[in-house]
mmCIF file of C-alpha atoms and ligand atoms in Angstrom:
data_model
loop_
_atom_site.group_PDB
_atom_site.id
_atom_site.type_symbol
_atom_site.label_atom_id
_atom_site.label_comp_id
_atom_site.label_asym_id
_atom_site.label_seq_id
_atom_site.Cartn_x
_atom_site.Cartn_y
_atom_site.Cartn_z
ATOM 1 C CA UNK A 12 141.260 257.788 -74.668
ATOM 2 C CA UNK A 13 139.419 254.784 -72.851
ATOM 3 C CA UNK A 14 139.467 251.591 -74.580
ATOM 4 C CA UNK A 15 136.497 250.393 -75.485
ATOM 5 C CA UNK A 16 135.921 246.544 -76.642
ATOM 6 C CA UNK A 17 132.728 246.658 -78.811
ATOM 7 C CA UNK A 18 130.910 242.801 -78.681
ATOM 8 C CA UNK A 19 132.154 242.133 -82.008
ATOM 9 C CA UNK A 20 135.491 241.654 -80.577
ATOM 10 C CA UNK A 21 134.754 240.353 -77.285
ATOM 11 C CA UNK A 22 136.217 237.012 -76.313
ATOM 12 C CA UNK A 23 133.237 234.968 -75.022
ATOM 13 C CA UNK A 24 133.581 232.346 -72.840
ATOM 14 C CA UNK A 25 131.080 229.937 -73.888
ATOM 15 C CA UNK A 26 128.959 229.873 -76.925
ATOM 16 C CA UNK A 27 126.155 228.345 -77.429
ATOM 17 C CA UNK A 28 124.896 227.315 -80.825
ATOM 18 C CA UNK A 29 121.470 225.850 -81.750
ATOM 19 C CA UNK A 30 119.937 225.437 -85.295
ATOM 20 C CA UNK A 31 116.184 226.764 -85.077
ATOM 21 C CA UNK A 32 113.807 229.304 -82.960
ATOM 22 C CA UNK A 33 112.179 226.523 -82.443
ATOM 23 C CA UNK A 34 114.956 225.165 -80.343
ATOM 24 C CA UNK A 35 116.641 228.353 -79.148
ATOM 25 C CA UNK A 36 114.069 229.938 -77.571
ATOM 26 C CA UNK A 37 113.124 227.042 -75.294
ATOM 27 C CA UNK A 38 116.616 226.341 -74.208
ATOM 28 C CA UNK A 39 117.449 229.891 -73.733
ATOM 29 C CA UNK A 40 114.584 229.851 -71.080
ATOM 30 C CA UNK A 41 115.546 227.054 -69.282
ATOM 31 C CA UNK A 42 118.776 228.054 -69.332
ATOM 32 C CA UNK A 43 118.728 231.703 -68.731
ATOM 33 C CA UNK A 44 119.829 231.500 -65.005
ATOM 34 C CA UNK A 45 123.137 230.380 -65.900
ATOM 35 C CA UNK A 46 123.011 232.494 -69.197
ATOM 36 C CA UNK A 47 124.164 236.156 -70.468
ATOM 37 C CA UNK A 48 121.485 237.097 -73.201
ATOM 38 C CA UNK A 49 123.179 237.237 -77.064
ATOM 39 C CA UNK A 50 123.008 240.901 -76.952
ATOM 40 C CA UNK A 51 125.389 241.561 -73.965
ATOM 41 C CA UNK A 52 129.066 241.553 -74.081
ATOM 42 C CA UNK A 53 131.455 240.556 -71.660
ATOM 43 C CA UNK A 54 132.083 237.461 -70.303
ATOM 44 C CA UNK A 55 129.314 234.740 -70.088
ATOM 45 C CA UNK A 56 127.384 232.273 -72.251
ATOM 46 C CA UNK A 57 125.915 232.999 -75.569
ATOM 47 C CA UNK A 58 123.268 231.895 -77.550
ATOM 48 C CA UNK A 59 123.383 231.627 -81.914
ATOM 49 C CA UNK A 60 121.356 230.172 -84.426
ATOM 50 C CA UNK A 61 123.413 228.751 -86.960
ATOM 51 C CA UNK A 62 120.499 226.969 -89.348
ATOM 52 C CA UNK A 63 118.983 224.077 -90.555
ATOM 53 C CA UNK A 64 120.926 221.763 -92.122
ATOM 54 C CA UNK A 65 124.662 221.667 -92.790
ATOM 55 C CA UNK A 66 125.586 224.058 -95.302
ATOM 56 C CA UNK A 67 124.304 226.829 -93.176
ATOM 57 C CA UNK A 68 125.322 225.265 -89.869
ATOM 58 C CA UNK A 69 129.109 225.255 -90.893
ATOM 59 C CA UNK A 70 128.928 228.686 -92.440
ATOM 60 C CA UNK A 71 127.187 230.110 -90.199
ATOM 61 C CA UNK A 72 129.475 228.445 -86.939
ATOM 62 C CA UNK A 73 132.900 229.637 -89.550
ATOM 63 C CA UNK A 74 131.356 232.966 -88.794
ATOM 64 C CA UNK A 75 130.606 232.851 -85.737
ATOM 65 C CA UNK A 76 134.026 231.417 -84.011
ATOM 66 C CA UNK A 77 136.157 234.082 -85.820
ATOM 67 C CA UNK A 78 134.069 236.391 -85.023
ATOM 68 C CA UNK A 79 133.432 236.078 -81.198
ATOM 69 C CA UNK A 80 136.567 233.549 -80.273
ATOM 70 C CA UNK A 81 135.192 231.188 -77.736
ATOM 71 C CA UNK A 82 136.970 229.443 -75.392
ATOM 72 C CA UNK A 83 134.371 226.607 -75.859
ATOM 73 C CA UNK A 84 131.341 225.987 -78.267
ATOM 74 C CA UNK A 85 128.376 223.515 -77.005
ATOM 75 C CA UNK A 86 125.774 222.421 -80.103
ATOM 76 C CA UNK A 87 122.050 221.968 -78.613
ATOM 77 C CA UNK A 88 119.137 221.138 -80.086
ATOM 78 C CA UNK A 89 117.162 218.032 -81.129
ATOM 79 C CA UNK A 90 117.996 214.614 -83.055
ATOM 80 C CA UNK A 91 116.484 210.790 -84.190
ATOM 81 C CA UNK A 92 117.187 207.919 -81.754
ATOM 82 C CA UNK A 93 118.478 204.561 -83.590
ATOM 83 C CA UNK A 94 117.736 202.910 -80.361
ATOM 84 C CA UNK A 95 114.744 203.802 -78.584
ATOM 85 C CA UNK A 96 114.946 201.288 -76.171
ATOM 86 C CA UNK A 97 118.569 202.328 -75.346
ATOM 87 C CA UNK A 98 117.905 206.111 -75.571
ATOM 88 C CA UNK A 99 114.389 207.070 -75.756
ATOM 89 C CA UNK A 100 112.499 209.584 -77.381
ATOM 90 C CA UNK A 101 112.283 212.642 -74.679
ATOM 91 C CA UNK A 102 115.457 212.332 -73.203
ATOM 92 C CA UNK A 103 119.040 214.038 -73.964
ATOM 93 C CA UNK A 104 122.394 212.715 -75.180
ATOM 94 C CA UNK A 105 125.854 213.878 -75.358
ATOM 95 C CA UNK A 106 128.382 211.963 -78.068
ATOM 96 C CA UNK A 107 132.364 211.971 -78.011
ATOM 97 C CA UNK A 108 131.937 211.048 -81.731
ATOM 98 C CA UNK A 109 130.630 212.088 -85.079
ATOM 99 C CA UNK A 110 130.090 211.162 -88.323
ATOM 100 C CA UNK A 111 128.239 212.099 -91.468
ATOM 101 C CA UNK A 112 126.688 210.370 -94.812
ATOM 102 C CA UNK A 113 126.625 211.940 -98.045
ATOM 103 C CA UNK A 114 129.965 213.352 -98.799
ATOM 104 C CA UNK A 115 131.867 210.896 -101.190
ATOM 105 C CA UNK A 116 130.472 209.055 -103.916
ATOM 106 C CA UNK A 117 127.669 206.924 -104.882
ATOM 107 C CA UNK A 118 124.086 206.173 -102.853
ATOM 108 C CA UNK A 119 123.097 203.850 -100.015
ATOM 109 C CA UNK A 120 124.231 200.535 -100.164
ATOM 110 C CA UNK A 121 126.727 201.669 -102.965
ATOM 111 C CA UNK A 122 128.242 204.884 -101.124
ATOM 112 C CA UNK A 123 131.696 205.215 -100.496
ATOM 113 C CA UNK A 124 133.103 208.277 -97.894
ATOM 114 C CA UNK A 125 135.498 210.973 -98.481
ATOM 115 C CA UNK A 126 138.475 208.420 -96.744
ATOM 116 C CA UNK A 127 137.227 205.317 -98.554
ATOM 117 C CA UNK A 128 138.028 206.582 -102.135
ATOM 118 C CA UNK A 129 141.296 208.113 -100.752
ATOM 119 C CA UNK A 130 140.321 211.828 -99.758
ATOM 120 C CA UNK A 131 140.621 214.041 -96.456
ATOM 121 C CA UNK A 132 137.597 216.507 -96.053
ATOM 122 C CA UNK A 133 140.202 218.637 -95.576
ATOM 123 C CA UNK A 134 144.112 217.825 -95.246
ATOM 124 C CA UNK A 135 147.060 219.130 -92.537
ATOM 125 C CA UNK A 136 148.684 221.001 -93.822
ATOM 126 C CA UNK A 137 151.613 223.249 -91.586
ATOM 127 C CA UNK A 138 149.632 224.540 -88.302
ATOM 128 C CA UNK A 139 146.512 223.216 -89.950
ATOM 129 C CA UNK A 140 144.398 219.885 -88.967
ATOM 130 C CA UNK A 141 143.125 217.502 -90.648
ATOM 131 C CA UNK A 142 139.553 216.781 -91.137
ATOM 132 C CA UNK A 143 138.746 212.905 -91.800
ATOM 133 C CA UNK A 144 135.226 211.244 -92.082
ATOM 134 C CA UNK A 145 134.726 211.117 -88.177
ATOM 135 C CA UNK A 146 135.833 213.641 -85.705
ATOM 136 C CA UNK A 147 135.774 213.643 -82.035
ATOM 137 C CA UNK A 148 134.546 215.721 -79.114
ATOM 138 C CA UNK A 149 135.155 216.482 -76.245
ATOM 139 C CA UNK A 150 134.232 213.649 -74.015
ATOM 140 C CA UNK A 151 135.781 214.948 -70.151
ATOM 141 C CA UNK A 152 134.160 211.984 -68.019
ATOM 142 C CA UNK A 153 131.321 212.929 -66.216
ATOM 143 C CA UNK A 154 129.666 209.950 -64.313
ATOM 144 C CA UNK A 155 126.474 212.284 -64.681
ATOM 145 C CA UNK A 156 126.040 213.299 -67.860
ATOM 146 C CA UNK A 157 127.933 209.686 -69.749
ATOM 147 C CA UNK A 158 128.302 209.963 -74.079
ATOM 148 C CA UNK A 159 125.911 207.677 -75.762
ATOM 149 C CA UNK A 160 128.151 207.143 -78.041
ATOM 150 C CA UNK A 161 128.382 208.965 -81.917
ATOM 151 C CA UNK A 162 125.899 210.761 -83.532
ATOM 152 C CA UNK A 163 125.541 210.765 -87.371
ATOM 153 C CA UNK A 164 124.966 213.940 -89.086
ATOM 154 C CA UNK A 165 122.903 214.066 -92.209
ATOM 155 C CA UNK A 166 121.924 216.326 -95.157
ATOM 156 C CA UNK A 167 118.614 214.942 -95.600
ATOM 157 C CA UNK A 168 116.656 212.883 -92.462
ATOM 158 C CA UNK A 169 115.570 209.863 -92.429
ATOM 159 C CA UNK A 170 112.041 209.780 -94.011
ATOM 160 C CA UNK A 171 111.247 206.115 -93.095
ATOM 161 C CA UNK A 172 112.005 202.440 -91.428
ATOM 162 C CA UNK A 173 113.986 201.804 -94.565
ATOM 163 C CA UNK A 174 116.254 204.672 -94.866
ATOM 164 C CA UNK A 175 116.810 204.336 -90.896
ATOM 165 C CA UNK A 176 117.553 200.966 -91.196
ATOM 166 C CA UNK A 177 119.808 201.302 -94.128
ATOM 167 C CA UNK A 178 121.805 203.968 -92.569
ATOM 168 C CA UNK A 179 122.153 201.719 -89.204
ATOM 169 C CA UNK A 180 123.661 198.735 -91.352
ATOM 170 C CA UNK A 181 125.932 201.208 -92.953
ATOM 171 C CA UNK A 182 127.114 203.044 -89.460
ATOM 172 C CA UNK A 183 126.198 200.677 -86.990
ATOM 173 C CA UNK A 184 128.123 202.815 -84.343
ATOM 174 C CA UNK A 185 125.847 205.578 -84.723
ATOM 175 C CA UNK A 186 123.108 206.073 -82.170
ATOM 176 C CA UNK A 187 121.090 209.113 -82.940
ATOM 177 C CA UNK A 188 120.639 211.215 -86.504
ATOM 178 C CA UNK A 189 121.094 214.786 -87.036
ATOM 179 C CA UNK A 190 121.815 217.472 -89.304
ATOM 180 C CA UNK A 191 124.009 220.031 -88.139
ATOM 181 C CA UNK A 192 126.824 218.091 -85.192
ATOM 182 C CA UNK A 193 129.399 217.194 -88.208
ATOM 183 C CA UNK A 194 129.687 220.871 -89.999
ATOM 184 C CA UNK A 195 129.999 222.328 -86.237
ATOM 185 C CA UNK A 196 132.815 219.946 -85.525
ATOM 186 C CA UNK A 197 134.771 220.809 -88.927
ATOM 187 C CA UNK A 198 134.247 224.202 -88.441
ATOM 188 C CA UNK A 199 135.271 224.113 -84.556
ATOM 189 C CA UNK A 200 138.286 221.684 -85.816
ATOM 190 C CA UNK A 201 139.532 224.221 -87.965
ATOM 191 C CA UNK A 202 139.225 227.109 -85.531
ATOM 192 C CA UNK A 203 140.897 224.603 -82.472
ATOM 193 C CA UNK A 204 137.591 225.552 -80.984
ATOM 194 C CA UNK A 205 136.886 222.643 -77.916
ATOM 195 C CA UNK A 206 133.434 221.929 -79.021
ATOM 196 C CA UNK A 207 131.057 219.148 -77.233
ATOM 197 C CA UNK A 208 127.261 218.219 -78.747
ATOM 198 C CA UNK A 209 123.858 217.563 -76.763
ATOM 199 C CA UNK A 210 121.053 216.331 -78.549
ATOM 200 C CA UNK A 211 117.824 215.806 -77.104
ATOM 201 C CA UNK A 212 115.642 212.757 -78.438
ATOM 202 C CA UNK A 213 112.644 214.270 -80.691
ATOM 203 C CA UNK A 214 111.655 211.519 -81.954
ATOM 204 C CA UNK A 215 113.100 208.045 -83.194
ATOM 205 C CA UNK A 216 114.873 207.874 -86.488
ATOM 206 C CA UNK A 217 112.437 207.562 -89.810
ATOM 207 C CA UNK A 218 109.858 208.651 -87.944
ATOM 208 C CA UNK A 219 107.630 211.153 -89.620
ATOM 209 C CA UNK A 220 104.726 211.415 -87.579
ATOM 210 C CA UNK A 221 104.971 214.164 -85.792
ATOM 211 C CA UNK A 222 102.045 213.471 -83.166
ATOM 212 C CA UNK A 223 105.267 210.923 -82.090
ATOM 213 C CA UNK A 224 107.838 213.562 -81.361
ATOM 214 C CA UNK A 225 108.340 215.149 -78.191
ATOM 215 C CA UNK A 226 110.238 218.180 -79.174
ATOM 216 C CA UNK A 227 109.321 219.982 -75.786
ATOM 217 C CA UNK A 228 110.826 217.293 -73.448
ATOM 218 C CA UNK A 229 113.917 216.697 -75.386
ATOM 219 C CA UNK A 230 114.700 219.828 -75.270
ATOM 220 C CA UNK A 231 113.485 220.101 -71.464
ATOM 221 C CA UNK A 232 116.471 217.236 -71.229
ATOM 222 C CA UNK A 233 118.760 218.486 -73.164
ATOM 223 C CA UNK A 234 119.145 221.738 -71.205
ATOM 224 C CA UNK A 235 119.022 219.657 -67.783
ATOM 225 C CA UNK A 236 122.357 218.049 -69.543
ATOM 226 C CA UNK A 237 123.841 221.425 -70.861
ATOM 227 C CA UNK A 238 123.685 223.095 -67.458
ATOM 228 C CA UNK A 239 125.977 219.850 -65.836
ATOM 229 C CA UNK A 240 128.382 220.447 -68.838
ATOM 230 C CA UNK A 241 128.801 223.930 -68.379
ATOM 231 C CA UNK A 242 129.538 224.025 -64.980
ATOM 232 C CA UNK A 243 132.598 222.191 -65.224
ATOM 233 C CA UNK A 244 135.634 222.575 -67.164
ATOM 234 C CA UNK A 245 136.005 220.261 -69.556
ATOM 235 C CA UNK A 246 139.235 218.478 -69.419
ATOM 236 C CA UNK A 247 141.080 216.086 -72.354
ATOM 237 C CA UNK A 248 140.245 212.382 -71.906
ATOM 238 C CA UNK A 249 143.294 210.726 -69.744
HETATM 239 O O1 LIG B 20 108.963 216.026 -91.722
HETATM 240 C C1 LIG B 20 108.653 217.188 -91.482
HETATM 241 O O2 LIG B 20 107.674 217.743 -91.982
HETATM 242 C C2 LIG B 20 109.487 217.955 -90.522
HETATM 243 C C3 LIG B 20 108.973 219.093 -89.928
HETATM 244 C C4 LIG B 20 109.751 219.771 -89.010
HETATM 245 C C5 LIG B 20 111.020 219.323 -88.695
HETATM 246 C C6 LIG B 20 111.486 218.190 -89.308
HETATM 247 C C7 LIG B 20 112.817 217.678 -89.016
HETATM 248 O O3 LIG B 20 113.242 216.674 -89.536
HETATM 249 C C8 LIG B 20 113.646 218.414 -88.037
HETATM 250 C C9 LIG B 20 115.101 218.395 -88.433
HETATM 251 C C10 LIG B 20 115.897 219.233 -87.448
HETATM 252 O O4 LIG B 20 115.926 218.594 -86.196
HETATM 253 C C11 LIG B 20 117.043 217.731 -86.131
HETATM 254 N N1 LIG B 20 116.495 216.361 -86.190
HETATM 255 C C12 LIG B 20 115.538 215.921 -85.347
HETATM 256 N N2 LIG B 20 115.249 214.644 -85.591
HETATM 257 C C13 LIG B 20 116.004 214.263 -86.631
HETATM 258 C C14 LIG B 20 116.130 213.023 -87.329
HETATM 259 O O5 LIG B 20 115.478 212.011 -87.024
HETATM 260 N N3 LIG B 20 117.008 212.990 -88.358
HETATM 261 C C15 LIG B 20 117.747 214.077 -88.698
HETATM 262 N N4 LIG B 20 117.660 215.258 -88.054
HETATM 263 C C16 LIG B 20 116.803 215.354 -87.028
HETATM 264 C C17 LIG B 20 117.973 218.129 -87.276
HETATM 265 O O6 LIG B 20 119.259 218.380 -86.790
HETATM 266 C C18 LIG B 20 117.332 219.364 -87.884
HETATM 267 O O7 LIG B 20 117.868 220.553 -87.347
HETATM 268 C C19 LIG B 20 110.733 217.495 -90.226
#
């Protein structure tokens, strides 16, 4: 009797996780000479949607890691620049930190995280790690593709100068705004899943107008920046 490993148990090598079609299908183009398409088994990259928003994106990545075991787990897609001037709108970033807002008590100015009123997200416990209000990536140095730095995930974006520039006061390490990087990190923590996040620039952060954004070349970026990461193996900081 031959053994036969169906996909659903296949250990993949790398997967590849991005929130929307609107996303995914342009980086699986750009990408697809180093890429296995999602329906083939065996060894290669693989691309997933996991959603927009948080809820979804940890679920969905939960799901996903148990289910196909990857060795490594990259997050593409696109993201809000704090900084324009230090990384603008069109190009692609890769963090070795990140952060969220919202999960704790109170609102803006008054809003106090998980760790300040005296809570993990979720607490060691035996072979089990922790999960604290920042988490960080992978960050192997790669004089070509450098982190910017940490990225701040959010449930809800910013829908103007003044929620931008009260969430900069607030976490003035952050440099871009997203929605999905923290939930992929707790659910890649959990699973002891190496996981490192690329987000090209859309647009800057509060800004609405979408004649502004330029989805197409962050994501044009952001796939320039994947294929460097992928090609090497990504060792622990020394
Ligand atoms: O305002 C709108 O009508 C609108 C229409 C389409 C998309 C949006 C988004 O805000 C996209 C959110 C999506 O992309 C990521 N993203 C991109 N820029 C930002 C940002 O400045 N702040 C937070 N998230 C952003 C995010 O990860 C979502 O997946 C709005």
């Amino acid at each position: 009797m031959g053994f036969n490993l169906s996909f659903q148990d296949a250990n993949l090598s790398d997967l590849i996780l991005v929130p929307t079609s609107l996303e995914l299908e342009p980086l699986r183009r750009q990408l697809s000479d180093t890429a296995a398409d999602s329906s083939e088994a065996g060894e290669g990259i693989f691309f997933q949607r996991i959603g927009f928003g948080p809820i979804a994106a940890a679920a969905r990545t939960g799901a996903l890691v148990a289910r196909y075991r990857p060795s490594r787990v990259l997050l593409l897609g696109i993201a809000g620049s704090f900084d324009v001037q230090r990384f603008p709108v069109g190009t692609a970033c890769r963090f070795d930190r990140v952060i969220c807002d919202g999960i704790g008590v109170g609102q803006s100015d008054q809003f106090q995280s998980a760790e300040d009123i005296g809570w993990k997200q979720f607490a060691a416990r035996d072979a089990m790690p922790e999960v604290s209000d920042a988490i960080a990536l992978v960050a192997t140095f790669d004089p070509r593709v450098p982190c910017a730095g940490t990225l701040l995930s959010v449930c809800a974006g910013s829908a103007n100068s003044q929620d931008r520039d009260a969430r900069a006061a607030r976490y003035p390490s952050a440099v871009a705004e997203d929605m999905e990087g923290f939930a992929v990190a707790v659910a890649c923590t959990l699973a002891g899943v190496p996981l490192q996040i690329i987000r090209g620039i859309s647009n800057e952060v509060g800004d609405r107008e979408k004649a502004n954004w330029r989805i197409d070349d962050a994501l044009r970026a952001t796939a320039e920046m994947a294929k460097q990461v992928l090609d090497h193996a990504w060792m622990p900081t020394v």
